[in-house]
Amino acid sequence: MLAHLLEAELPHPNASAARAAEAALAAKVSRSAHDDLDLRQRLDAAVSRPEIALLDVRLRFSLAEPGKLPFSLDIDAGTGTIAPEVLRDAVAAAAVVRQACEIAVWRRAGLGRGVADDLALAMLACRTAGQMLATYPRLDRLTALGHVPGWLGMAWRLFANDGGSDEAWRALATTLGSSTFLPPVLQMLGYDAADARGLLASTAIRRQAHSRFSALAVLAAPTEWTLAAGGDPRVALSLETGRNSYGSATRPIAGEISLSSSTATTVPEHAYAAAEQARQSLIAAALAGQFETAFDQELGVVRAFISERTGAAATILTASGTDTELVAVSIALAGHQRPLTSIVLSPAETGSGIPKAAAGCHFLERTALGVNVEAGAPLEGLGGDRVKLVCVAIRSTDGRPRSVRHLDAEIAALTASAIATGRQVLL
């Protein structure tokens, strides 16, 4: 059969040329088989990444023919295909597979199958992939974008933006009517090109889809993005390294043994899985109109877990340990006008922001809610002599630990002195 094919390809074959051509074709077939095996291994590696495997969507992926769309899905059959071109780069492959898996997450959670919901779903999944990509180091991001079609990179960048204001959301709504990259995004959901263009031509459908998307966008953020949100600059991910100022990542890193602190640590697989499970539960609740109730229940589970193990009568959740100090100061000052003496043991060994927080002051230039403030300035209502900070050294001047007896005696004396002058005391 191989010789017959060679004869058809060569107009004037001779035995020597035929053997050479046969050897060349055999080598080509061998290389093709090797490449195919390599691509399958790359696909397996992408699907096996912890941040994807822990999604638990149970999709079976195979290789698509070259030149096809980056991915295609048959949700009902639980199957999908990934284009070989995107598998040439590990991060690009991860982002494409993540986008495909996110579609399955939302379908399983109950997002409908009308045309407006389909368009919203396409946008939500692009947001997930784009924000996932944003958690990688800059060089990885740029390399990945070079291995996906330009229209897909544009969609990732557009929908990964936070919106941030009514004006930003209105600008996005306007863009939907003029974008050239959304038709192929819809094709990956199973639409043909003509139907995709027709869907996008409808102002009513675009308006409905945009409304749906903007209401659900916060839940489309991948877990690794969300874990760095709602915190202060210490846990924000660097655009260069994809890690925070503690060197921690917000997704599991296979084979890495990382150090940790009370503020940040690289998230292990079991913690990532728990956070992702909570996200998917909240997606289902939001689609059922029960988001606020479900969110309160999730917080209640965490509070109950901590209270049961510590014996605390009540548990307050904060963005960080330093924020906890601020909360304690605020509680100690609530309901009266008496001044407060805040006694802190060894602030140098508890966190650099603790002295400011214990004095009722902002400890960084940005709060956990993203408000820009002046570090060291008192919180509203805590100025003047309302809070006095007293620090107790845990070590002597030669660096040796002081005895517990001496520490207790100093703290007791400071407490008695403060109470004698009519002040509250917070230890």
Coordinates of N, CA and C in Angstrom, one line a residue, residues 338-345 388 390-392 407-427:
R338 N -15.2 56.7 76.6 CA -14.0 56.6 77.3 C -12.8 56.3 76.4
P339 N -11.6 56.9 76.7 CA -10.4 56.6 75.9 C -9.9 55.2 76.1
L340 N -9.1 54.8 75.2 CA -8.6 53.4 75.2 C -7.1 53.3 75.2
T341 N -6.5 52.5 76.1 CA -5.1 52.2 76.1 C -5.0 50.8 75.4
S342 N -4.3 50.7 74.3 CA -4.1 49.5 73.6 C -2.7 49.0 73.8
I343 N -2.6 47.8 74.5 CA -1.3 47.3 74.9 C -1.0 46.1 73.9
V344 N 0.2 46.2 73.3 CA 0.6 45.2 72.3 C 1.9 44.6 72.7
L345 N 1.9 43.3 72.8 CA 3.1 42.6 73.1 C 3.9 42.3 71.9
K388 N -4.5 55.3 72.8 CA -3.1 55.4 73.2 C -2.4 54.0 73.0
V390 N 0.6 51.4 73.7 CA 1.7 51.0 74.6 C 2.2 49.7 74.1
C391 N 3.5 49.6 73.8 CA 4.1 48.4 73.4 C 5.0 47.8 74.5
V392 N 5.0 46.5 74.6 CA 5.7 45.8 75.6 C 6.7 44.9 74.9
L407 N 7.1 39.8 82.2 CA 6.1 40.3 81.2 C 4.7 40.5 81.9
D408 N 4.3 39.5 82.7 CA 3.0 39.7 83.3 C 3.0 40.9 84.3
A409 N 4.1 41.0 85.0 CA 4.2 42.1 86.0 C 4.1 43.5 85.3
E410 N 4.8 43.6 84.1 CA 4.8 44.9 83.4 C 3.4 45.2 82.8
I411 N 2.8 44.2 82.3 CA 1.5 44.4 81.7 C 0.4 44.7 82.7
A412 N 0.5 44.0 83.9 CA -0.4 44.3 85.0 C -0.3 45.7 85.5
A413 N 1.0 46.2 85.6 CA 1.2 47.6 86.0 C 0.6 48.6 85.0
L414 N 0.9 48.3 83.8 CA 0.4 49.2 82.7 C -1.2 49.3 82.7
T415 N -1.8 48.1 82.9 CA -3.2 48.0 82.9 C -3.8 48.8 84.1
A416 N -3.2 48.6 85.3 CA -3.7 49.2 86.5 C -3.6 50.8 86.3
S417 N -2.5 51.2 85.8 CA -2.3 52.6 85.6 C -3.3 53.2 84.7
A418 N -3.6 52.5 83.6 CA -4.6 53.0 82.6 C -6.0 53.1 83.2
I419 N -6.4 52.1 83.9 CA -7.7 52.0 84.5 C -7.8 53.1 85.6
A420 N -6.8 53.4 86.3 CA -6.8 54.4 87.3 C -7.1 55.8 86.8
T421 N -6.7 56.0 85.5 CA -7.0 57.3 84.9 C -8.2 57.3 84.0
G422 N -9.1 56.3 84.2 CA -10.4 56.3 83.6 C -10.4 55.7 82.1
R423 N -9.3 55.0 81.8 CA -9.2 54.5 80.4 C -9.7 53.1 80.3
Q424 N -10.2 52.7 79.2 CA -10.4 51.3 78.9 C -9.0 50.7 78.5
V425 N -8.9 49.3 78.6 CA -7.7 48.7 78.3 C -8.0 47.5 77.3
L426 N -7.2 47.4 76.3 CA -7.3 46.3 75.3 C -5.9 45.7 75.2
L427 N -5.9 44.4 75.6 CA -4.7 43.6 75.5 C -4.6 42.8 74.2

